[in-house]
């Protein structure tokens, strides 16, 4: 049977349906369509078992209101049916309330519906066992995506060994609002693999078929990049800080040690910055395509300026005046730790110039220490709305300057 001809909707629940109508829905009606479905696939690992901790994090880090807008789907995809049944019983006992409320679904796709996993192409000179593992993983996700396609408006892909930030659903809703009107294909809330990747549920059927069609060609995270590009989203749209952190010490493939962590993870998603719409300008020469916008927006990368001199500036000019309460700026990078701002100040400005590229009156509110500057309570020192935030170099330095991120918090009354 050709992969594209396989019955993608063959995945079935491993548990009986709840005895009561879900969340007050009328008896006999279809399942409710939620705001967010969170999907993950799980198989038996040679070492380590993280699924319960991942589910606990998903539920504990969400408020009751957020839980009412979310459904979690777990594809127990191991080739050993005994393991699947045992894990299903264990999860059902630990999370009985969430299952009864329809918040947690456990599914399985029978392995007779899988395409062949033997004699596959050894692309990238991968060992046969590695090719078999990653190819099956692509099919696991294809069945999961197909099952989840009609459960919600949006679908979030995670792995079975992650921690979640507090109120990650609210943070995702906020991120979606910032992308309203754009034709995005994938929004990313982690820099790792296929953790924290968000899709419109309307795209899930073709994503499932895409993974199935090319299941033996390459790993899933590579296929997801190709899918994004085919849907004409050229640039990565990743929100920082990350909402999900990898917790597993041992890989699901051969149990090898995997200490992968996201250094941009932040445990409290309610503390995310606002970064009001703004134009960005600098007096420094920009290196290649490391434009100012990359330090302020969801675009991947950072700003990299040449030869910072005393008086060089990096200006953020708001579209509308804003009441700024907090600012955090990080400079340098893991690869180039020396390219930090060694001497500089942070300023808040008023009276936007006619050309819209800067403000004419500034108040210095803080200085940079070891390449970073974080200031809180700014509304007390500079009451009322401001129109600009500016970084000013106060001493020339031989190293170039990387501005990794600029985060701005505001309060109502802008």
Coordinates of C-alpha atoms in Angstrom, one line a residue:
X1 CA 0.0 0.0 0.0
X2 CA 1.4 3.4 -0.9
X3 CA 1.9 5.8 2.0
X4 CA -0.4 8.5 0.6
X5 CA -3.2 5.9 0.4
X6 CA -3.0 4.9 4.0
X7 CA -6.2 5.5 6.1
X8 CA -4.9 8.5 8.2
X9 CA -8.1 8.5 10.3
X10 CA -7.4 5.0 11.7
X11 CA -6.2 6.2 15.1
X12 CA -8.7 5.2 17.9
X13 CA -9.1 6.1 21.5
X14 CA -7.5 3.6 24.0
X15 CA -10.2 4.5 26.6
X16 CA -14.0 4.2 26.6
X17 CA -15.8 7.5 26.2
X18 CA -16.7 9.5 29.3
X19 CA -20.0 8.4 30.8
X20 CA -21.3 12.0 31.1
X21 CA -21.6 14.7 28.5
X22 CA -18.4 16.7 28.3
X23 CA -18.2 20.1 30.0
X24 CA -22.0 20.7 29.9
X25 CA -22.5 20.0 26.2
X26 CA -25.9 18.6 25.3
X27 CA -26.0 14.8 25.3
X28 CA -25.5 13.4 21.8
X29 CA -23.7 16.4 20.4
X30 CA -20.2 16.1 18.9
X31 CA -17.0 16.9 20.7
X32 CA -16.5 20.6 21.6
X33 CA -14.1 22.5 19.4
X34 CA -11.5 24.0 21.7
X35 CA -9.1 26.9 21.2
X36 CA -6.0 24.7 21.5
X37 CA -5.2 21.0 21.1
X38 CA -1.8 19.9 22.5
X39 CA -0.5 16.8 20.8
X40 CA 2.4 14.5 21.6
X41 CA 3.4 11.0 20.7
X42 CA 5.1 8.6 23.2
X43 CA 6.9 5.3 22.8
X44 CA 8.8 3.1 25.2
X45 CA 12.2 4.4 26.0
X46 CA 15.2 2.1 26.9
X47 CA 15.8 4.5 29.8
X48 CA 13.6 7.1 31.4
X49 CA 9.8 7.7 31.5
X50 CA 8.7 11.3 31.3
X51 CA 5.1 11.2 30.0
X52 CA 3.3 11.6 33.4
X53 CA 5.5 14.5 34.4
X54 CA 4.8 16.2 31.0
X55 CA 1.1 15.8 31.4
X56 CA 1.3 17.0 35.0
X57 CA 3.1 20.1 33.8
X58 CA 0.5 20.8 31.1
X59 CA -2.4 20.7 33.5
X60 CA -0.7 22.2 36.6
X61 CA 0.7 25.2 34.7
X62 CA -2.8 26.1 33.3
X63 CA -5.6 27.9 35.1
X64 CA -9.1 26.4 35.2
X65 CA -10.2 28.9 32.6
X66 CA -7.3 27.9 30.3
X67 CA -8.1 24.2 30.8
X68 CA -11.6 24.7 29.5
X69 CA -10.1 25.9 26.2
X70 CA -7.6 23.0 25.8
X71 CA -7.5 19.4 25.0
X72 CA -4.4 17.2 25.2
X73 CA -4.0 14.2 22.8
X74 CA -1.4 11.5 23.5
X75 CA -0.6 9.0 20.8
X76 CA 0.7 5.9 22.5
X77 CA 2.7 4.6 19.5
X78 CA 4.9 1.8 20.7
X79 CA 5.0 -1.4 18.7
X80 CA 4.4 -3.4 21.9
X81 CA 0.7 -3.4 22.6
X82 CA 1.3 -4.5 26.2
X83 CA 3.2 -1.3 26.9
X84 CA 0.5 0.8 25.3
X85 CA -2.2 -0.8 27.4
X86 CA -0.2 -0.6 30.6
X87 CA 0.7 3.1 30.1
X88 CA -2.9 3.9 29.2
X89 CA -4.1 2.3 32.4
X90 CA -1.5 4.2 34.4
X91 CA -2.3 7.6 32.8
X92 CA -6.1 6.9 33.3
X93 CA -5.5 6.3 37.0
X94 CA -3.3 9.4 37.5
X95 CA -5.4 11.8 35.4
X96 CA -8.9 10.4 35.7
X97 CA -10.6 13.7 36.2
X98 CA -9.1 15.2 33.1
X99 CA -10.1 12.2 31.1
X100 CA -13.7 12.3 32.4
X101 CA -13.9 16.0 31.5
X102 CA -12.6 15.3 28.0
X103 CA -9.4 17.2 28.5
X104 CA -7.1 14.2 27.9
X105 CA -7.4 11.7 25.1
X106 CA -5.2 8.7 24.6
X107 CA -5.1 7.2 21.1
X108 CA -3.3 4.5 19.2
X109 CA -3.0 3.7 15.4
X110 CA -2.8 0.0 14.7
X111 CA 0.6 -1.0 13.3
X112 CA -1.0 -2.9 10.4
X113 CA -1.8 0.5 9.0
X114 CA 1.8 1.7 9.0
X115 CA 3.8 1.7 5.8
X116 CA 6.9 -0.6 5.6
X117 CA 9.7 0.3 8.0
X118 CA 12.2 -2.2 6.4
X119 CA 14.6 -1.6 3.5
X120 CA 14.2 2.2 3.7
X121 CA 16.4 4.7 1.9
X122 CA 19.5 5.5 4.0
X123 CA 19.6 9.2 3.4
X124 CA 22.5 11.1 5.1
X125 CA 24.2 7.7 5.5
X126 CA 22.2 7.1 8.7
X127 CA 22.3 3.6 10.1
X128 CA 19.3 1.4 9.3
X129 CA 18.1 1.4 12.9
X130 CA 18.1 5.2 13.0
X131 CA 16.3 5.4 9.6
X132 CA 13.6 3.0 10.9
X133 CA 13.2 5.0 14.1
X134 CA 12.8 8.4 12.6
X135 CA 10.6 7.1 9.7
X136 CA 8.2 5.5 12.2
X137 CA 8.2 8.7 14.2
X138 CA 7.0 10.6 11.1
X139 CA 4.1 8.2 10.7
X140 CA 3.3 8.4 14.5
X141 CA 2.9 12.2 14.1
X142 CA 1.0 11.9 10.9
X143 CA -1.7 9.7 12.6
X144 CA -1.7 12.1 15.6
X145 CA -2.2 15.2 13.4
X146 CA -5.0 13.5 11.4
X147 CA -6.8 12.6 14.6
X148 CA -6.5 16.1 16.1
X149 CA -7.5 18.0 13.0
X150 CA -11.1 18.7 14.1
X151 CA -10.6 19.2 17.8
X152 CA -9.6 22.8 18.0
X153 CA -8.8 26.0 16.2
X154 CA -5.0 25.7 16.8
X155 CA -2.7 22.7 17.3
X156 CA 0.5 22.7 19.4
X157 CA 3.2 20.1 18.9
X158 CA 5.3 19.1 21.9
X159 CA 7.3 16.0 22.9
X160 CA 6.6 13.7 25.8
X161 CA 9.5 15.1 28.0
X162 CA 8.9 18.8 28.4
X163 CA 8.2 21.3 31.2
X164 CA 5.6 24.0 30.4
X165 CA 5.7 27.7 31.4
X166 CA 2.9 28.9 33.6
X167 CA -0.2 30.0 31.6
X168 CA 1.4 29.1 28.3
X169 CA -2.0 29.0 26.6
X170 CA -2.6 32.7 27.5
X171 CA 0.8 33.6 26.1
X172 CA 0.0 31.7 22.9
X173 CA -3.2 33.6 22.6
X174 CA -1.4 36.9 23.0
X175 CA 1.2 35.9 20.3
X176 CA -1.6 35.0 17.9
X177 CA -3.2 38.4 18.4
X178 CA 0.1 40.0 17.4
X179 CA 0.1 38.0 14.1
X180 CA -3.5 38.8 13.2
X181 CA -3.9 39.3 9.5
X182 CA -0.6 37.6 8.6
X183 CA -0.4 34.4 6.6
X184 CA 1.8 32.4 8.9
X185 CA 2.2 28.7 8.7
X186 CA 4.1 27.9 11.9
X187 CA 4.6 29.9 15.1
X188 CA 7.4 28.7 17.3
X189 CA 7.5 28.8 21.1
X190 CA 10.8 26.9 21.6
X191 CA 14.1 26.8 19.7
X192 CA 14.3 23.0 20.1
X193 CA 13.3 20.4 17.5
X194 CA 9.5 20.0 17.2
X195 CA 8.8 21.3 20.7
X196 CA 6.4 24.2 20.9
X197 CA 5.4 24.4 17.2
X198 CA 1.9 25.9 16.6
X199 CA -0.2 25.3 13.5
X200 CA -3.7 26.2 12.4
X201 CA -5.8 23.1 12.7
X202 CA -7.0 23.6 9.2
X203 CA -3.5 22.9 8.0
X204 CA -3.2 19.6 9.9
X205 CA -4.7 17.2 7.2
X206 CA -2.1 18.3 4.6
X207 CA 0.7 18.3 7.2
X208 CA -0.2 14.8 8.1
X209 CA -0.2 13.7 4.4
X210 CA 3.1 15.6 3.9
X211 CA 4.8 13.7 6.8
X212 CA 3.4 10.4 5.5
X213 CA 4.4 11.0 1.9
X214 CA 8.1 11.8 2.8
X215 CA 8.2 9.7 6.0
X216 CA 11.5 7.9 5.0
X217 CA 13.4 10.9 3.6
X218 CA 14.4 12.8 6.7
X219 CA 13.7 13.5 10.4
X220 CA 10.4 15.2 11.4
X221 CA 11.8 18.5 12.4
X222 CA 13.5 18.9 9.0
X223 CA 10.2 18.0 7.2
X224 CA 8.4 20.7 9.3
X225 CA 10.8 23.3 8.0
X226 CA 10.1 22.2 4.4
X227 CA 6.4 22.4 5.1
X228 CA 6.7 25.9 6.4
X229 CA 8.6 27.0 3.3
X230 CA 6.1 25.4 1.0
X231 CA 3.4 27.4 2.6
X232 CA 5.4 30.4 1.7
X233 CA 6.5 31.4 5.2
X234 CA 10.1 32.2 4.5
X235 CA 11.3 33.4 7.9
X236 CA 11.1 31.6 11.3
X237 CA 8.6 33.3 13.6
X238 CA 9.7 32.4 17.1
X239 CA 8.5 34.1 20.3
X240 CA 10.9 34.7 23.1
X241 CA 11.2 33.7 25.9
X242 CA 10.5 30.1 25.2
X243 CA 7.4 28.5 26.7
X244 CA 8.6 24.9 26.8
X245 CA 11.7 23.3 28.2
X246 CA 13.2 19.9 27.4
X247 CA 13.4 17.8 30.6
X248 CA 14.4 14.3 29.4
X249 CA 17.9 13.1 30.1
X250 CA 17.6 10.0 27.9
X251 CA 16.6 10.0 24.3
X252 CA 13.7 7.8 23.0
X253 CA 16.2 6.4 20.4
X254 CA 18.5 3.8 22.0
X255 CA 18.4 5.6 25.4
X256 CA 21.4 7.8 24.7
X257 CA 22.1 10.7 27.0
X258 CA 20.5 13.9 25.7
X259 CA 21.1 17.0 27.8
X260 CA 19.5 19.4 25.3
X261 CA 18.0 22.5 27.0
X262 CA 16.5 25.8 25.7
X263 CA 18.4 28.6 27.3
X264 CA 15.6 31.0 26.5
X265 CA 12.9 29.2 28.5
X266 CA 11.1 31.3 31.1
X267 CA 8.9 29.5 33.6
X268 CA 6.2 32.3 34.0
X269 CA 4.5 33.0 30.7
X270 CA 2.4 35.8 32.3
X271 CA 5.6 37.8 32.5
X272 CA 6.0 38.1 28.8
X273 CA 6.9 41.5 27.3
X274 CA 4.5 43.6 25.2
X275 CA 7.0 45.2 22.7
X276 CA 4.6 47.8 21.3
X277 CA 4.6 48.2 17.5
X278 CA 7.6 50.4 16.6
X279 CA 10.2 51.4 14.0
X280 CA 13.8 50.8 14.7
X281 CA 16.8 52.9 13.7
X282 CA 20.6 52.8 14.4
X283 CA 23.5 55.1 13.7
X284 CA 25.8 52.0 13.6
X285 CA 26.7 50.2 10.4
X286 CA 24.7 47.0 10.2
X287 CA 26.6 43.8 9.4
X288 CA 25.1 41.8 6.6
X289 CA 21.4 41.0 7.3
X290 CA 21.6 41.4 11.1
X291 CA 19.0 44.2 11.0
X292 CA 17.8 46.1 14.1
X293 CA 14.3 44.5 13.9
X294 CA 15.8 41.1 14.8
X295 CA 16.5 42.4 18.3
X296 CA 13.0 43.5 18.9
X297 CA 10.6 41.3 17.0
X298 CA 9.8 37.6 16.7
X299 CA 12.3 37.2 13.8
X300 CA 15.1 34.7 14.3
X301 CA 18.5 36.2 15.0
X302 CA 19.8 39.4 16.5
X303 CA 21.2 42.9 15.6
X304 CA 24.9 43.1 14.9
X305 CA 26.5 46.5 14.5
X306 CA 30.0 47.5 13.4
X307 CA 32.4 49.7 15.3
X308 CA 30.3 51.2 18.1
X309 CA 31.6 54.7 18.9
X310 CA 30.8 57.1 21.8
X311 CA 27.4 58.6 20.9
X312 CA 26.2 55.7 18.6
X313 CA 22.5 55.0 19.2
X314 CA 19.9 52.3 18.7
X315 CA 16.4 53.8 18.8
X316 CA 13.0 52.3 19.1
X317 CA 10.3 54.7 18.0
X318 CA 6.8 53.7 19.0
X319 CA 3.9 54.0 16.6
X320 CA 1.8 55.3 19.5
X321 CA 3.0 56.7 22.8
X322 CA 3.2 54.1 25.5
X323 CA 3.5 54.0 29.3
X324 CA 6.7 52.0 29.8
X325 CA 7.1 50.1 33.1
X326 CA 10.0 47.8 32.5
X327 CA 12.8 47.3 30.0
X328 CA 15.3 44.4 29.6
X329 CA 18.1 44.5 27.1
X330 CA 20.6 41.7 26.5
X331 CA 23.7 42.0 24.4
X332 CA 26.3 39.5 23.1
X333 CA 25.6 35.9 22.2
X334 CA 26.7 32.4 23.2
X335 CA 29.0 32.3 20.2
X336 CA 30.4 35.8 20.5
X337 CA 30.4 36.7 24.2
X338 CA 32.8 39.6 23.7
X339 CA 30.4 41.5 21.4
X340 CA 28.5 43.1 24.4
X341 CA 27.8 46.7 25.1
X342 CA 30.7 47.6 27.5
X343 CA 29.6 51.1 28.3
X344 CA 26.1 52.5 27.6
X345 CA 22.9 53.9 28.9
X346 CA 19.2 53.4 28.4
X347 CA 17.0 56.4 27.7
X348 CA 13.3 57.1 27.4
X349 CA 12.3 59.8 25.0
X350 CA 9.5 62.2 24.2
X351 CA 8.7 64.7 21.4
X352 CA 9.2 62.5 18.4
X353 CA 11.0 64.3 15.6
X354 CA 9.2 65.2 12.4
X355 CA 11.1 62.6 10.4
X356 CA 9.9 59.9 12.8
X357 CA 13.4 58.5 13.3
X358 CA 14.1 59.6 16.9
X359 CA 12.9 61.8 19.8
X360 CA 14.3 65.2 20.7
X361 CA 14.1 65.0 24.5
X362 CA 15.6 62.0 26.5
X363 CA 15.8 61.0 30.1
X364 CA 18.5 58.6 31.1
X365 CA 17.0 55.8 33.3
X366 CA 19.8 53.3 33.6
X367 CA 23.2 52.0 32.7
X368 CA 24.5 48.7 31.2
X369 CA 26.4 46.3 33.5
X370 CA 28.3 43.4 31.9
X371 CA 26.3 43.8 28.7
X372 CA 22.8 43.8 30.2
X373 CA 20.3 46.3 31.5
X374 CA 17.0 45.5 33.2
X375 CA 15.0 48.3 34.8
X376 CA 11.6 48.1 36.6
X377 CA 9.2 50.7 37.9
X378 CA 10.0 53.1 35.1
X379 CA 6.5 54.6 35.2
X380 CA 7.5 56.2 38.6
X381 CA 10.6 57.9 37.3
X382 CA 9.2 58.9 34.0
X383 CA 5.4 59.3 34.5
X384 CA 3.2 59.5 31.4
X385 CA 3.6 58.0 28.0
X386 CA 6.9 58.1 26.1
X387 CA 7.5 57.8 22.4
X388 CA 11.0 56.4 22.2
X389 CA 13.4 54.0 23.9
X390 CA 17.1 54.5 23.1
X391 CA 20.3 52.6 23.8
X392 CA 23.3 55.0 23.6
X393 CA 27.0 54.0 23.6
X394 CA 29.0 56.1 26.0
X395 CA 32.5 54.8 25.2
X396 CA 34.0 53.5 21.9
X397 CA 34.9 49.8 21.8
X398 CA 36.9 47.7 19.4
X399 CA 34.4 44.8 19.5
X400 CA 31.3 44.9 17.4
X401 CA 27.9 45.0 19.2
X402 CA 25.3 42.3 19.2
X403 CA 21.9 43.2 20.7
X404 CA 20.4 39.9 21.4
X405 CA 17.0 41.0 22.6
X406 CA 15.0 44.1 23.7
X407 CA 12.0 43.5 25.8
X408 CA 9.6 46.2 26.8
X409 CA 6.6 46.0 29.2
X410 CA 3.9 48.6 29.2
X411 CA 0.8 49.4 31.3
X412 CA -2.7 50.5 30.3
X413 CA -3.4 54.1 29.3
X414 CA -1.0 54.2 26.3

